[in-house]
PDB file of C-alpha atoms in Angstrom:
ATOM      1  CA  MET A   1       9.534  47.637  35.984  1.00  0.00           C
ATOM      2  CA  ASN A   2       6.362  49.197  34.631  1.00  0.00           C
ATOM      3  CA  VAL A   3       3.904  47.590  31.190  1.00  0.00           C
ATOM      4  CA  ILE A   4       6.285  50.871  28.580  1.00  0.00           C
ATOM      5  CA  ASP A   5       9.711  49.165  29.929  1.00  0.00           C
ATOM      6  CA  LYS A   6       8.330  45.923  29.256  1.00  0.00           C
ATOM      7  CA  ALA A   7       7.523  47.396  25.645  1.00  0.00           C
ATOM      8  CA  ARG A   8      10.936  48.919  25.344  1.00  0.00           C
ATOM      9  CA  GLU A   9      12.489  45.606  25.821  1.00  0.00           C
ATOM     10  CA  LEU A  10      10.127  43.856  23.413  1.00  0.00           C
ATOM     11  CA  GLY A  11      11.541  46.493  20.918  1.00  0.00           C
ATOM     12  CA  ALA A  12      15.084  46.067  21.412  1.00  0.00           C
ATOM     13  CA  MET A  13      13.822  41.479  21.289  1.00  0.00           C
ATOM     14  CA  ILE A  14      12.734  42.853  17.816  1.00  0.00           C
ATOM     15  CA  GLN A  15      15.692  44.825  16.696  1.00  0.00           C
ATOM     16  CA  GLN A  16      17.678  41.344  18.045  1.00  0.00           C
ATOM     17  CA  ASP A  17      15.593  39.076  15.345  1.00  0.00           C
ATOM     18  CA  GLU A  18      16.558  37.801  12.182  1.00  0.00           C
ATOM     19  CA  ARG A  19      13.437  39.104  10.329  1.00  0.00           C
ATOM     20  CA  TYR A  20      14.302  42.773  11.568  1.00  0.00           C
ATOM     21  CA  ALA A  21      17.386  42.929  10.366  1.00  0.00           C
ATOM     22  CA  ALA A  22      16.557  41.601   6.558  1.00  0.00           C
ATOM     23  CA  TYR A  23      14.065  43.441   6.800  1.00  0.00           C
ATOM     24  CA  TYR A  24      16.510  46.281   7.254  1.00  0.00           C
ATOM     25  CA  ALA A  25      19.773  44.739   4.967  1.00  0.00           C
ATOM     26  CA  ALA A  26      17.239  44.896   1.938  1.00  0.00           C
ATOM     27  CA  LYS A  27      15.590  47.914   2.584  1.00  0.00           C
ATOM     28  CA  ASP A  28      18.736  49.185   2.653  1.00  0.00           C
ATOM     29  CA  ALA A  29      19.637  47.866  -0.651  1.00  0.00           C
ATOM     30  CA  ASN A  30      16.473  49.100  -1.975  1.00  0.00           C
ATOM     31  CA  ASP A  31      17.275  52.687  -1.862  1.00  0.00           C
ATOM     32  CA  LYS A  32      20.699  52.195  -2.844  1.00  0.00           C
ATOM     33  CA  ASP A  33      19.802  50.942  -6.439  1.00  0.00           C
ATOM     34  CA  GLU A  34      19.647  53.723  -8.446  1.00  0.00           C
ATOM     35  CA  ALA A  35      17.916  51.916 -11.348  1.00  0.00           C
ATOM     36  CA  LEU A  36      15.386  50.639  -8.863  1.00  0.00           C
ATOM     37  CA  GLN A  37      14.388  54.546  -7.162  1.00  0.00           C
ATOM     38  CA  GLY A  38      14.533  55.587 -10.445  1.00  0.00           C
ATOM     39  CA  MET A  39      11.832  53.105 -11.549  1.00  0.00           C
ATOM     40  CA  ILE A  40       9.848  54.209  -8.789  1.00  0.00           C
ATOM     41  CA  ASN A  41      10.143  58.323  -9.400  1.00  0.00           C
ATOM     42  CA  GLU A  42       9.309  57.064 -13.399  1.00  0.00           C
ATOM     43  CA  PHE A  43       6.003  55.233 -12.174  1.00  0.00           C
ATOM     44  CA  ASN A  44       5.091  57.835  -9.039  1.00  0.00           C
ATOM     45  CA  MET A  45       5.388  60.523 -12.122  1.00  0.00           C
ATOM     46  CA  LYS A  46       2.947  58.644 -14.299  1.00  0.00           C
ATOM     47  CA  ARG A  47       0.685  57.759 -11.475  1.00  0.00           C
ATOM     48  CA  MET A  48       0.173  61.647 -11.101  1.00  0.00           C
ATOM     49  CA  GLN A  49      -0.062  62.646 -14.285  1.00  0.00           C
ATOM     50  CA  LEU A  50      -2.657  59.670 -14.910  1.00  0.00           C
ATOM     51  CA  ASN A  51      -4.859  61.495 -11.972  1.00  0.00           C
ATOM     52  CA  SER A  52      -4.530  64.416 -13.325  1.00  0.00           C
ATOM     53  CA  GLU A  53      -5.388  63.303 -17.058  1.00  0.00           C
ATOM     54  CA  MET A  54      -8.520  61.765 -15.200  1.00  0.00           C
ATOM     55  CA  ALA A  55      -9.546  64.650 -13.756  1.00  0.00           C
ATOM     56  CA  LYS A  56     -10.203  66.688 -16.593  1.00  0.00           C
ATOM     57  CA  GLU A  57     -13.287  66.810 -17.843  1.00  0.00           C
ATOM     58  CA  GLU A  58     -12.415  66.273 -21.600  1.00  0.00           C
ATOM     59  CA  ARG A  59      -9.973  63.441 -20.884  1.00  0.00           C
ATOM     60  CA  ASN A  60      -7.728  61.943 -23.724  1.00  0.00           C
ATOM     61  CA  GLU A  61      -8.321  58.430 -23.853  1.00  0.00           C
ATOM     62  CA  GLU A  62      -5.785  57.839 -25.933  1.00  0.00           C
ATOM     63  CA  LYS A  63      -3.370  59.467 -23.705  1.00  0.00           C
ATOM     64  CA  LEU A  64      -4.913  57.708 -20.570  1.00  0.00           C
ATOM     65  CA  GLY A  65      -4.148  54.424 -22.080  1.00  0.00           C
ATOM     66  CA  GLU A  66      -0.367  55.202 -22.449  1.00  0.00           C
ATOM     67  CA  LEU A  67       0.160  56.007 -18.879  1.00  0.00           C
ATOM     68  CA  ASP A  68      -2.108  52.838 -17.838  1.00  0.00           C
ATOM     69  CA  ASP A  69       0.313  50.875 -20.363  1.00  0.00           C
ATOM     70  CA  LYS A  70       3.390  52.382 -18.705  1.00  0.00           C
ATOM     71  CA  ILE A  71       2.304  52.629 -15.358  1.00  0.00           C
ATOM     72  CA  LYS A  72       1.853  49.003 -15.730  1.00  0.00           C
ATOM     73  CA  SER A  73       4.879  48.258 -17.702  1.00  0.00           C
ATOM     74  CA  LEU A  74       6.989  50.290 -14.891  1.00  0.00           C
ATOM     75  CA  TYR A  75       5.082  48.216 -11.784  1.00  0.00           C
ATOM     76  CA  GLY A  76       6.185  44.612 -13.134  1.00  0.00           C
ATOM     77  CA  GLU A  77       9.986  46.149 -13.757  1.00  0.00           C
ATOM     78  CA  ILE A  78       9.884  47.192 -10.501  1.00  0.00           C
ATOM     79  CA  MET A  79       8.449  44.018  -8.503  1.00  0.00           C
ATOM     80  CA  ALA A  80      10.458  41.810 -10.804  1.00  0.00           C
ATOM     81  CA  ASN A  81      13.819  44.113  -9.733  1.00  0.00           C
ATOM     82  CA  GLU A  82      15.954  41.383  -7.679  1.00  0.00           C
ATOM     83  CA  ASN A  83      16.162  43.787  -4.919  1.00  0.00           C
ATOM     84  CA  MET A  84      12.272  44.825  -4.138  1.00  0.00           C
ATOM     85  CA  ALA A  85      11.733  40.852  -4.900  1.00  0.00           C
ATOM     86  CA  ARG A  86      14.173  40.696  -1.442  1.00  0.00           C
ATOM     87  CA  TYR A  87      12.638  43.495   0.554  1.00  0.00           C
ATOM     88  CA  ASN A  88       8.874  42.059  -0.476  1.00  0.00           C
ATOM     89  CA  LYS A  89       9.786  39.113   1.066  1.00  0.00           C
ATOM     90  CA  ALA A  90      11.674  40.383   4.105  1.00  0.00           C
ATOM     91  CA  LYS A  91       8.458  43.054   4.495  1.00  0.00           C
ATOM     92  CA  SER A  92       6.003  40.319   4.801  1.00  0.00           C
ATOM     93  CA  ALA A  93       8.432  38.385   7.399  1.00  0.00           C
ATOM     94  CA  MET A  94       8.942  42.034   9.821  1.00  0.00           C
ATOM     95  CA  ASP A  95       4.789  42.710   9.320  1.00  0.00           C
ATOM     96  CA  SER A  96       4.304  38.513  10.279  1.00  0.00           C
ATOM     97  CA  LEU A  97       6.171  39.365  13.572  1.00  0.00           C
ATOM     98  CA  LEU A  98       4.124  42.293  14.281  1.00  0.00           C
ATOM     99  CA  ASN A  99       0.831  40.807  14.116  1.00  0.00           C
ATOM    100  CA  GLN A 100       1.764  37.855  15.904  1.00  0.00           C
ATOM    101  CA  ILE A 101       3.119  40.598  18.396  1.00  0.00           C
ATOM    102  CA  ASN A 102      -0.259  42.618  18.273  1.00  0.00           C
ATOM    103  CA  MET A 103      -2.308  39.458  18.508  1.00  0.00           C
ATOM    104  CA  VAL A 104      -1.205  38.664  21.339  1.00  0.00           C
ATOM    105  CA  ILE A 105      -1.079  41.707  22.995  1.00  0.00           C
ATOM    106  CA  THR A 106      -4.512  42.660  21.926  1.00  0.00           C
ATOM    107  CA  TYR A 107      -6.014  38.753  23.317  1.00  0.00           C
ATOM    108  CA  SER A 108      -4.228  39.978  26.271  1.00  0.00           C
ATOM    109  CA  ALA A 109      -6.118  43.630  26.625  1.00  0.00           C
ATOM    110  CA  ASN A 110      -9.215  41.502  26.205  1.00  0.00           C
ATOM    111  CA  GLY A 111      -8.448  39.174  29.331  1.00  0.00           C
ATOM    112  CA  GLU A 112      -7.127  35.938  27.223  1.00  0.00           C
ATOM    113  CA  ASP A 113      -4.152  34.894  29.375  1.00  0.00           C
ATOM    114  CA  PRO A 114      -1.540  35.368  26.961  1.00  0.00           C
ATOM    115  CA  MET A 115       0.250  32.390  27.183  1.00  0.00           C
ATOM    116  CA  THR A 116      -2.272  30.294  25.401  1.00  0.00           C
ATOM    117  CA  CYS A 117      -3.686  32.823  23.157  1.00  0.00           C
ATOM    118  CA  PRO A 118      -3.297  32.424  19.498  1.00  0.00           C
ATOM    119  CA  CYS A 119      -0.719  34.933  17.682  1.00  0.00           C
ATOM    120  CA  GLU A 120      -1.806  34.709  14.652  1.00  0.00           C
ATOM    121  CA  GLU A 121      -5.338  35.372  13.259  1.00  0.00           C
ATOM    122  CA  VAL A 122      -7.666  32.731  13.691  1.00  0.00           C
ATOM    123  CA  THR A 123     -10.276  32.644   9.950  1.00  0.00           C
ATOM    124  CA  VAL A 124     -13.746  32.536  10.406  1.00  0.00           C
ATOM    125  CA  ASN A 125     -15.791  31.475   7.540  1.00  0.00           C
ATOM    126  CA  CYS A 126     -18.828  33.605   8.186  1.00  0.00           C
ATOM    127  CA  SER A 127     -21.742  32.951   6.456  1.00  0.00           C
ATOM    128  CA  GLY A 128     -23.871  36.167   6.935  1.00  0.00           C
ATOM    129  CA  SER A 129     -26.227  33.860   9.771  1.00  0.00           C
ATOM    130  CA  CYS A 130     -25.734  34.692  12.882  1.00  0.00           C
ATOM    131  CA  SER A 131     -28.437  31.605  13.298  1.00  0.00           C
ATOM    132  CA  THR A 132     -25.715  29.413  12.530  1.00  0.00           C
ATOM    133  CA  CYS A 133     -22.796  31.441  14.128  1.00  0.00           C
ATOM    134  CA  GLY A 134     -20.483  29.611  17.465  1.00  0.00           C
ATOM    135  CA  GLY A 135     -19.237  33.201  17.740  1.00  0.00           C
ATOM    136  CA  CYS A 136     -17.446  35.674  16.306  1.00  0.00           C
ATOM    137  CA  HIS A 137     -13.552  36.141  17.570  1.00  0.00           C
TER     138      HIS A 137
END
């Protein structure tokens, strides 16, 4: 079995993970939530209108303020939507899984032992001075 075959096997395992199932269920619920999709579409339209107004040489500050307020209001409504909250939580869990997998692959490709290399990002508090540093990771 070669590396690509193992990657395909890993892909199949990811699709069996509960985080994958939760993510796709939440994504499907979002896609089917017509009220949420309407708010997202309106948000995107208002954002395009804001960008268009900001690009003008003679900006209408009142219109900019109104658009900005509406965008903030819509964003709050979108984020408060139960389906969006569930989606964001599931997406975060899925992203975390994929980041952990990526960490193991990256460390292994850099010569680390795949069985002991970290699977979560190592936090380094950098002071900016290399003279006192134990080394970058």
